[in-house]
């Protein structure tokens, strides 16, 4: 998948709906998988990352499926019958699920799809930043642990331990994390 290709999973029991969505989700912009079985869709979502998941309401089964996968990184579009739209929209929007009235006009749906793509890009950026912060926090935790070990075993002050780790890293061309890990191996 390239950066400009979006992996899309369509889960709909209605073959006419699947066909019309398939006609809209054309390669190379979209790499589309179409399923009519919600259990198979659940399996697919655990095995593969989809940018966008489009789910038909399917007498409530689609709503349950959408809620089940709402904690994934996928942007979920739930196609909802007009008569249930407000009720379902209110129920699922707190989980980040976008609702679309079904049947829909293709121009309206295309605009919702563009919104889902924008949300997906933003989600990817936020996920990347979160991952970077987790790595940085783990590094800080390890360095602090190494400083504590130096303070306990080498009778250093916190400033001396901090300076020692920085100097070792600079003198040996290592990252502070690598120096901290060596200290933890030695004294931990």
Coordinates of C-alpha atoms in Angstrom, one line a residue, residues 9-70:
X9 CA -13.0 -2.8 4.2
X10 CA -16.7 -2.8 3.2
X11 CA -19.0 -5.0 5.3
X12 CA -22.5 -5.3 3.8
X13 CA -25.0 -8.0 3.4
X14 CA -26.8 -6.1 0.6
X15 CA -25.0 -7.0 -2.7
X16 CA -26.4 -3.9 -4.5
X17 CA -24.9 -1.7 -1.8
X18 CA -21.6 -3.6 -2.1
X19 CA -21.6 -3.1 -5.9
X20 CA -22.3 0.6 -5.7
X21 CA -19.6 1.1 -3.1
X22 CA -17.2 -1.0 -5.2
X23 CA -17.9 1.3 -8.2
X24 CA -16.9 4.3 -6.1
X25 CA -13.8 2.8 -4.4
X26 CA -11.6 2.3 -7.4
X27 CA -7.9 1.4 -7.6
X28 CA -5.3 2.8 -7.3
X29 CA -6.8 5.2 -4.7
X30 CA -8.5 2.5 -2.8
X31 CA -7.6 -1.1 -2.1
X32 CA -11.0 -2.6 -1.3
X33 CA -12.1 -5.8 0.4
X34 CA -15.8 -6.5 0.4
X35 CA -17.3 -9.0 2.8
X36 CA -20.9 -10.0 3.6
X37 CA -20.1 -11.8 6.9
X38 CA -19.5 -9.9 10.1
X39 CA -17.7 -12.7 11.8
X40 CA -15.2 -12.9 8.8
X41 CA -14.9 -9.1 9.0
X42 CA -14.0 -9.3 12.7
X43 CA -11.3 -11.8 11.8
X44 CA -10.0 -9.7 9.0
X45 CA -9.8 -6.6 11.2
X46 CA -7.6 -8.4 13.7
X47 CA -5.3 -9.7 10.9
X48 CA -5.0 -6.6 8.7
X49 CA -5.0 -2.9 9.1
X50 CA -7.7 -1.0 7.2
X51 CA -7.7 2.8 6.9
X52 CA -11.4 2.9 6.5
X53 CA -14.1 0.4 7.4
X54 CA -17.5 1.0 5.8
X55 CA -20.3 -0.9 7.6
X56 CA -23.9 -1.4 6.6
X57 CA -26.4 -1.3 9.4
X58 CA -27.8 -4.7 8.5
X59 CA -30.6 -4.7 11.0
X60 CA -28.3 -3.8 13.9
X61 CA -25.6 -6.3 13.3
X62 CA -23.5 -3.6 11.6
X63 CA -23.9 -1.2 14.5
X64 CA -22.6 -3.9 16.9
X65 CA -19.7 -4.7 14.6
X66 CA -18.8 -1.0 14.2
X67 CA -18.8 -0.6 18.0
X68 CA -16.6 -3.7 18.4
X69 CA -13.9 -2.3 16.1
X70 CA -14.1 1.3 17.1

